[in-house]
Amino acid sequence: MLTDHRKFIPPAHKPPLLHKDALLMSFENQWCIRQAYKEIIGLNDIDHLSINIVSPNGEMSIISYNPSIVYKIFKDGTYLYNGTISPTYYEKLDFYAWDQCYDKRFFSEVKLSLQTKNGIDAGVNLIHRAFGFNILFSFASKRKNSDLFFNVVENNKEFLKMGFHCLELIKGIYSQYYDGNEIFLIKPPIFIKPVCRPNLTLITNNKE
Amino acid sequence: MANTDTEIGLRLKISRKAAGFKTALDFANKMQIPKSTYSQHETGKRSLTPEQIIYYATKLDIEPSWLLTGVGHPCPLGKNKAERKDEIDREITKLQELNELPHFKNYQIEISDNSAVVNMELFSKIITSAIKAITSKNLKIQADELVAFCIDAYNNIEFLVTSHDEKNKIIDLSINSMLRGNHIILEKKINL
């Protein structure tokens, strides 16, 4: 699909290094993940949450509310080009919208696989780094013209709180796939930096 | 992107081929419809009336709502129909890649739906496996929670483009997650 049928086209950004069980770990723990994430699903336009944990050795584990999304993007290869789980973005940015990171050459294919087919209108990632881990909180909304992006910009503190609440509940799941207990040391930060606000210009009525 | 009549015509053509009629003429002869009328329906040059949509859907054993809108399942699901559905799906994917048919989100069922087209073979497999697992381990799970979980599992498995064997293994993984989540230690881990 993302090749010209003769050769592999390298992605524009660094591909993620996946944990060997990343494809199926969300199916293996679907019940517990559902129980944990359903506490925030429905709030603030959130219809999907995936917590992707990158261990200090760079391996990414994906713990998703919709395991089929993970399965599909890995099987069709679009995860290489969608950028949302690429170190190029999560190592440098604290917040980004999914469609900012799509490989422009395959924008429509990637959007189709990750968003259109799953009915997702908008998705954003919030990143937290601690003890050598990168934690990606991936929120998405299925509502048309969702305000998710601006909600996160305005209330990133609340979204991170929700993310950490769910992280607390799934640490046990993650520990089955990672030899080490450092994940249990990760706590929500006391101070959360606000996301850069868009540069708004005040429009005044020049007749007055 | 094609207009609505052309899109309906394309779906009609796909369904006609999947039903085993190689040419438009074969189907028109069989149904005793003037060949030119039927050809114009397939090419979208002539609009279909609601009666004609229902007529074609009945003759080709497809869902009239799908023929009209392209949303949902193309044909009633059931045994011996998987091949035909797969053939229709393959053709649709081809046309979608050529941008001749629009993409729709995967049709998911929800507990709040008044009605829905459900792949009963898959859904009953999930429900049966879940009930078997619960009874064998003497688990106590709220009925509404179980139904909601089964619907979620169904939505997650139905649209995976993979073999039936792998789908069955994924059903096992999902059901076993329920046991693991209720602290039942499984005898062995399933490897795919």
Coordinates of C-alpha atoms in Angstrom, one line a residue:
Chain A
M1 CA 0.0 0.0 0.0
L2 CA 2.7 2.5 1.0
T3 CA 5.2 1.3 -1.5
D4 CA 5.4 1.7 -5.2
H5 CA 5.2 -2.2 -5.5
R6 CA 8.9 -2.4 -6.3
K7 CA 10.7 -1.0 -3.3
F8 CA 10.1 0.0 0.3
I9 CA 9.8 3.7 0.8
P10 CA 11.6 4.8 3.9
P11 CA 9.4 6.9 6.3
A12 CA 10.2 10.6 6.7
H13 CA 10.7 10.3 10.4
K14 CA 12.3 7.8 12.7
P15 CA 10.2 4.7 13.1
P16 CA 9.3 3.5 16.7
L17 CA 11.0 0.5 18.2
L18 CA 8.1 -1.7 19.2
H19 CA 7.9 -4.2 22.1
K20 CA 7.7 -7.7 20.8
D21 CA 4.2 -8.1 22.2
A22 CA 3.0 -4.6 21.2
L23 CA 0.6 -6.0 18.6
L24 CA -1.5 -8.0 20.9
M25 CA -0.9 -6.7 24.4
S26 CA -4.1 -4.6 24.3
F27 CA -6.1 -7.6 23.3
E28 CA -4.5 -9.7 26.0
N29 CA -5.6 -7.2 28.6
Q30 CA -8.7 -5.8 27.0
W31 CA -10.9 -6.4 30.0
C32 CA -8.7 -4.5 32.5
I33 CA -7.9 -1.7 30.0
R34 CA -11.6 -1.2 29.5
Q35 CA -12.2 -1.1 33.2
A36 CA -9.4 1.5 33.7
Y37 CA -10.0 3.8 30.7
K38 CA -13.8 3.8 30.8
E39 CA -13.5 6.1 33.8
I40 CA -12.5 8.9 31.5
I41 CA -14.1 7.9 28.2
G42 CA -16.9 10.3 27.4
L43 CA -15.4 13.2 29.3
N44 CA -14.2 16.3 27.4
D45 CA -15.0 14.7 24.0
I46 CA -12.6 11.8 24.7
D47 CA -13.7 8.6 22.8
H48 CA -10.3 6.9 22.7
L49 CA -7.2 6.7 24.9
S50 CA -4.0 4.9 24.3
I51 CA -1.1 5.0 26.8
N52 CA 2.1 4.2 24.9
I53 CA 5.0 3.6 27.2
V54 CA 8.6 3.9 25.9
S55 CA 11.0 2.2 28.2
P56 CA 14.5 3.5 28.8
N57 CA 15.8 1.0 26.3
G58 CA 13.5 2.6 23.7
E59 CA 10.9 -0.2 23.3
M60 CA 7.4 1.0 23.0
S61 CA 4.4 -0.8 24.6
I62 CA 1.0 0.2 23.5
I63 CA -2.0 -0.1 25.9
S64 CA -5.0 1.0 23.9
Y65 CA -8.7 1.2 24.6
N66 CA -9.3 0.1 21.0
P67 CA -6.9 -2.8 20.3
S68 CA -8.1 -3.1 16.8
I69 CA -6.6 0.3 15.9
V70 CA -3.1 -0.9 16.9
Y71 CA -3.6 -4.2 15.2
K72 CA -4.6 -2.5 11.9
I73 CA -1.9 0.1 11.7
F74 CA 0.8 -2.4 12.4
K75 CA -0.6 -5.0 10.0
D76 CA -1.0 -2.5 7.1
G77 CA 2.3 -0.8 7.9
T78 CA 0.9 2.7 8.2
Y79 CA 2.3 3.0 11.7
L80 CA 5.7 3.6 10.0
Y81 CA 4.3 6.7 8.3
N82 CA 1.8 8.1 10.8
G83 CA 4.5 9.7 13.0
T84 CA 2.3 10.0 16.0
I85 CA 4.4 7.3 17.7
S86 CA 7.7 8.3 16.2
P87 CA 10.6 9.3 18.4
T88 CA 11.1 12.2 16.1
Y89 CA 8.1 13.8 17.7
Y90 CA 7.7 12.3 21.1
E91 CA 11.3 12.9 22.1
K92 CA 11.1 16.6 21.2
L93 CA 7.6 17.8 21.7
D94 CA 5.3 17.8 24.8
F95 CA 2.1 18.1 22.8
Y96 CA 1.1 17.6 19.2
A97 CA -2.0 16.8 17.1
W98 CA -1.9 13.5 15.2
D99 CA -2.3 14.9 11.7
Q100 CA 0.7 17.2 12.2
C101 CA 2.9 14.2 12.2
Y102 CA 1.6 12.2 9.2
D103 CA 4.1 11.6 6.5
K104 CA 2.9 14.1 3.9
R105 CA 3.6 11.7 1.0
F106 CA 1.0 9.3 2.5
F107 CA -1.2 11.7 4.3
S108 CA -4.5 10.3 3.0
E109 CA -3.6 6.6 3.4
V110 CA -2.4 7.2 7.0
K111 CA -5.5 9.3 7.9
L112 CA -7.7 6.7 6.4
S113 CA -6.2 3.9 8.4
L114 CA -5.9 5.7 11.7
Q115 CA -8.8 8.0 11.7
T116 CA -11.5 7.6 8.9
K117 CA -11.9 3.9 9.3
N118 CA -12.1 4.1 13.0
G119 CA -14.4 7.1 12.9
I120 CA -11.9 9.3 14.7
D121 CA -12.2 13.0 14.0
A122 CA -9.2 14.4 15.9
G123 CA -6.4 13.0 18.0
V124 CA -3.7 14.5 20.1
N125 CA -0.7 13.3 22.1
L126 CA 0.6 14.6 25.4
I127 CA 4.0 13.5 26.5
H128 CA 5.5 13.0 29.9
R129 CA 9.1 12.1 30.6
A130 CA 10.5 10.5 33.8
F131 CA 13.1 8.0 34.9
G132 CA 14.2 7.5 31.2
F133 CA 10.6 6.6 30.2
N134 CA 8.6 8.5 27.6
I135 CA 4.9 8.2 28.2
L136 CA 2.6 9.1 25.4
F137 CA -1.0 9.9 26.4
S138 CA -3.0 9.6 23.1
F139 CA -6.5 11.0 23.3
A140 CA -8.9 11.0 20.4
S141 CA -12.4 12.0 19.7
K142 CA -15.0 10.6 17.3
R143 CA -17.3 13.6 17.4
K144 CA -17.6 15.7 14.3
N145 CA -15.8 19.0 14.5
S146 CA -14.6 18.1 17.9
D147 CA -12.9 20.7 20.1
L148 CA -10.5 18.2 21.5
F149 CA -7.4 20.0 20.2
F150 CA -8.4 23.3 21.8
N151 CA -9.7 21.6 24.9
V152 CA -6.2 20.1 25.4
V153 CA -4.5 23.4 24.6
E154 CA -6.7 25.1 27.2
N155 CA -6.7 22.4 29.8
N156 CA -3.6 20.3 29.3
K157 CA -3.3 20.0 33.1
E158 CA -6.7 18.3 33.3
F159 CA -5.9 15.9 30.4
L160 CA -2.6 15.0 32.0
K161 CA -4.4 14.3 35.3
M162 CA -6.8 12.0 33.5
G163 CA -3.9 10.3 31.7
F164 CA -2.0 9.8 35.0
H165 CA -5.1 8.5 36.7
C166 CA -5.4 5.8 33.9
L167 CA -1.7 5.2 34.0
E168 CA -1.9 4.4 37.7
L169 CA -4.5 1.7 36.9
I170 CA -2.6 0.1 34.1
K171 CA 0.9 0.0 35.6
G172 CA 0.3 -3.6 36.7
I173 CA -0.5 -4.5 33.1
Y174 CA 2.7 -2.8 31.8
S175 CA 4.8 -4.6 34.5
Q176 CA 4.0 -7.9 32.9
Y177 CA 5.9 -6.8 29.8
Y178 CA 8.8 -5.0 31.3
D179 CA 11.4 -6.3 33.7
G180 CA 11.8 -3.6 36.2
N181 CA 9.7 -1.7 38.6
E182 CA 10.6 1.9 37.7
I183 CA 7.2 2.5 36.2
F184 CA 5.8 2.4 39.7
L185 CA 8.0 5.3 40.6
I186 CA 6.4 7.6 38.0
K187 CA 4.1 10.1 39.6
P188 CA 2.1 13.0 38.1
P189 CA 4.3 16.1 38.0
I190 CA 3.5 18.8 40.6
F191 CA 4.0 21.6 38.1
I192 CA 2.6 21.2 34.6
K193 CA 3.8 23.5 32.0
P194 CA 0.9 25.1 30.0
V195 CA 0.8 24.2 26.3
C196 CA 1.8 27.1 24.1
R197 CA -1.4 28.9 23.4
P198 CA -2.2 29.9 19.8
N199 CA -1.3 33.4 18.9
L200 CA -4.7 35.1 19.1
T201 CA -5.2 38.6 17.8
L202 CA -7.8 40.8 19.3
I203 CA -10.0 42.2 16.6
T204 CA -11.4 45.5 17.5
N205 CA -14.1 47.4 15.7
N206 CA -12.3 50.4 14.2
K207 CA -15.5 52.4 13.7
E208 CA -15.7 53.1 17.4
Chain B
M1 CA -15.3 11.3 -6.5
A2 CA -18.3 9.9 -8.4
N3 CA -21.8 11.2 -7.9
T4 CA -24.5 9.2 -6.0
D5 CA -26.0 7.5 -9.0
T6 CA -22.6 6.4 -10.2
E7 CA -21.7 5.1 -6.7
I8 CA -25.0 3.1 -6.5
G9 CA -24.2 1.8 -10.0
L10 CA -20.8 0.7 -9.0
R11 CA -22.1 -1.2 -5.9
L12 CA -24.8 -2.8 -8.1
K13 CA -22.1 -4.0 -10.6
I14 CA -19.9 -5.4 -7.7
S15 CA -22.9 -7.2 -6.3
R16 CA -23.9 -8.6 -9.7
K17 CA -20.5 -10.0 -10.3
A18 CA -20.3 -11.4 -6.7
A19 CA -23.6 -13.1 -7.4
G20 CA -22.1 -15.0 -10.3
F21 CA -23.4 -13.0 -13.2
K22 CA -20.3 -12.3 -15.3
T23 CA -21.9 -9.7 -17.6
A24 CA -24.6 -7.2 -17.3
L25 CA -26.3 -8.9 -20.2
D26 CA -26.5 -12.3 -18.3
F27 CA -28.2 -10.6 -15.4
A28 CA -30.5 -8.5 -17.5
N29 CA -31.6 -11.6 -19.4
K30 CA -32.1 -13.6 -16.3
M31 CA -34.2 -10.9 -14.7
Q32 CA -36.0 -10.1 -18.0
I33 CA -35.0 -6.4 -17.9
P34 CA -34.1 -4.5 -21.0
K35 CA -30.4 -4.7 -21.3
S36 CA -30.0 -0.9 -22.0
T37 CA -32.0 0.0 -18.9
Y38 CA -29.9 -2.3 -16.7
S39 CA -26.6 -1.0 -18.2
Q40 CA -27.7 2.6 -17.5
H41 CA -28.4 1.6 -13.9
E42 CA -24.9 0.2 -13.5
T43 CA -23.2 3.2 -15.1
G44 CA -25.3 5.6 -13.2
K45 CA -26.8 7.3 -16.2
R46 CA -30.3 6.4 -15.0
S47 CA -31.4 6.9 -11.4
L48 CA -32.8 3.9 -9.5
T49 CA -36.2 4.2 -7.9
P50 CA -36.7 2.9 -4.3
E51 CA -38.7 -0.1 -5.8
Q52 CA -35.8 -0.9 -8.1
I53 CA -33.3 -0.7 -5.3
I54 CA -35.4 -3.2 -3.3
Y55 CA -35.9 -5.4 -6.4
Y56 CA -32.2 -5.6 -7.2
A57 CA -31.2 -6.1 -3.5
T58 CA -33.7 -9.0 -3.2
K59 CA -32.5 -10.6 -6.5
L60 CA -28.8 -10.2 -5.6
D61 CA -29.2 -11.0 -1.9
I62 CA -27.7 -7.8 -0.7
E63 CA -28.8 -5.2 1.8
P64 CA -30.9 -2.4 0.1
S65 CA -29.5 0.1 2.6
W66 CA -26.0 -0.7 1.6
L67 CA -26.8 -0.6 -2.1
L68 CA -28.2 2.9 -1.5
T69 CA -25.7 4.4 0.9
G70 CA -22.6 2.1 1.0
V71 CA -22.8 2.2 4.8
G72 CA -22.9 -1.1 6.7
H73 CA -22.6 -4.7 5.6
P74 CA -23.1 -5.4 1.9
C75 CA -25.0 -8.7 2.3
P76 CA -26.8 -10.6 5.0
L77 CA -24.1 -12.4 6.9
G78 CA -24.3 -16.0 7.6
K79 CA -22.8 -19.3 6.8
N80 CA -21.6 -19.8 3.1
K81 CA -21.8 -16.1 2.6
A82 CA -18.3 -15.2 3.9
E83 CA -16.7 -15.8 0.5
R84 CA -19.2 -13.5 -1.3
K85 CA -18.8 -10.8 1.3
D86 CA -15.0 -11.0 1.0
E87 CA -15.3 -10.7 -2.8
I88 CA -17.5 -7.7 -2.5
D89 CA -15.1 -6.2 0.1
R90 CA -12.1 -6.7 -2.1
E91 CA -13.8 -5.0 -5.1
I92 CA -14.9 -2.1 -2.9
T93 CA -11.3 -1.6 -1.5
K94 CA -10.0 -1.6 -5.1
L95 CA -12.5 1.1 -6.1
Q96 CA -11.8 3.1 -2.9
E97 CA -8.1 3.1 -3.7
L98 CA -8.9 4.5 -7.1
N99 CA -11.1 7.1 -5.3
E100 CA -14.2 6.0 -7.2
L101 CA -16.1 5.0 -4.1
P102 CA -16.0 6.9 -0.8
H103 CA -14.5 5.5 2.4
F104 CA -16.8 5.0 5.3
K105 CA -15.9 4.3 8.9
N106 CA -16.2 0.7 10.0
Y107 CA -19.7 0.0 11.0
Q108 CA -19.8 -0.5 14.7
I109 CA -22.6 -1.7 16.9
E110 CA -23.5 0.1 20.1
I111 CA -25.6 -0.9 23.0
S112 CA -27.8 2.2 22.5
D113 CA -28.7 1.2 18.9
N114 CA -32.3 0.4 18.2
S115 CA -31.3 -2.0 15.5
A116 CA -28.0 -3.0 13.8
V117 CA -26.7 -5.3 11.2
V118 CA -24.6 -7.8 13.2
N119 CA -22.3 -10.6 12.0
M120 CA -24.2 -13.1 14.2
E121 CA -21.6 -15.9 13.6
L122 CA -18.9 -13.8 15.2
F123 CA -21.1 -12.3 17.8
S124 CA -22.4 -15.6 19.0
K125 CA -18.9 -17.0 19.0
I126 CA -17.8 -14.2 21.3
I127 CA -20.8 -14.5 23.6
T128 CA -20.6 -18.3 23.8
S129 CA -16.9 -18.3 24.6
A130 CA -17.5 -15.7 27.3
I131 CA -20.3 -17.6 28.9
K132 CA -18.3 -20.8 28.8
A133 CA -15.3 -19.2 30.4
I134 CA -17.4 -17.6 33.1
T135 CA -19.2 -20.8 34.0
S136 CA -16.1 -23.0 33.9
K137 CA -14.3 -20.6 36.3
N138 CA -17.4 -19.9 38.4
L139 CA -17.0 -16.2 37.8
K140 CA -19.5 -13.6 38.9
I141 CA -19.7 -10.8 36.4
Q142 CA -22.6 -8.3 36.0
A143 CA -24.7 -9.2 32.9
D144 CA -24.7 -5.7 31.5
E145 CA -20.9 -5.4 31.9
L146 CA -20.5 -8.7 30.1
V147 CA -22.8 -7.6 27.2
A148 CA -20.9 -4.3 26.9
F149 CA -17.6 -6.1 26.9
C150 CA -18.8 -8.6 24.2
I151 CA -20.0 -5.7 22.1
D152 CA -16.6 -4.0 22.4
A153 CA -14.8 -7.2 21.6
Y154 CA -17.0 -7.7 18.5
N155 CA -16.4 -4.1 17.3
N156 CA -12.6 -4.7 17.7
I157 CA -12.6 -8.0 15.9
E158 CA -15.2 -7.7 13.2
F159 CA -13.2 -5.4 10.9
L160 CA -9.7 -6.9 11.3
V161 CA -8.4 -7.9 7.9
T162 CA -7.0 -11.2 8.9
S163 CA -7.7 -14.9 8.6
H164 CA -10.5 -16.7 10.4
D165 CA -8.0 -18.6 12.5
E166 CA -6.3 -15.5 13.7
K167 CA -9.7 -13.9 14.5
N168 CA -10.5 -17.0 16.6
K169 CA -7.2 -16.7 18.4
I170 CA -7.9 -13.0 19.1
I171 CA -11.4 -13.9 20.4
D172 CA -9.6 -16.3 22.8
L173 CA -7.2 -13.5 23.9
S174 CA -10.1 -11.1 24.5
I175 CA -12.1 -13.7 26.5
N176 CA -9.0 -14.7 28.5
S177 CA -8.4 -11.0 29.3
M178 CA -11.7 -11.2 31.2
L179 CA -10.4 -14.1 33.2
R180 CA -7.0 -12.5 33.8
G181 CA -8.8 -9.3 34.8
N182 CA -10.7 -11.3 37.4
H183 CA -7.6 -12.9 38.7
I184 CA -8.0 -16.3 37.2
I185 CA -4.6 -17.7 36.3
L186 CA -4.6 -19.2 32.9
E187 CA -2.9 -22.6 32.3
K188 CA -1.1 -21.5 29.2
K189 CA -0.4 -18.3 27.2
I190 CA -1.7 -18.3 23.6
N191 CA 0.9 -17.7 21.0
L192 CA 0.0 -16.4 17.6

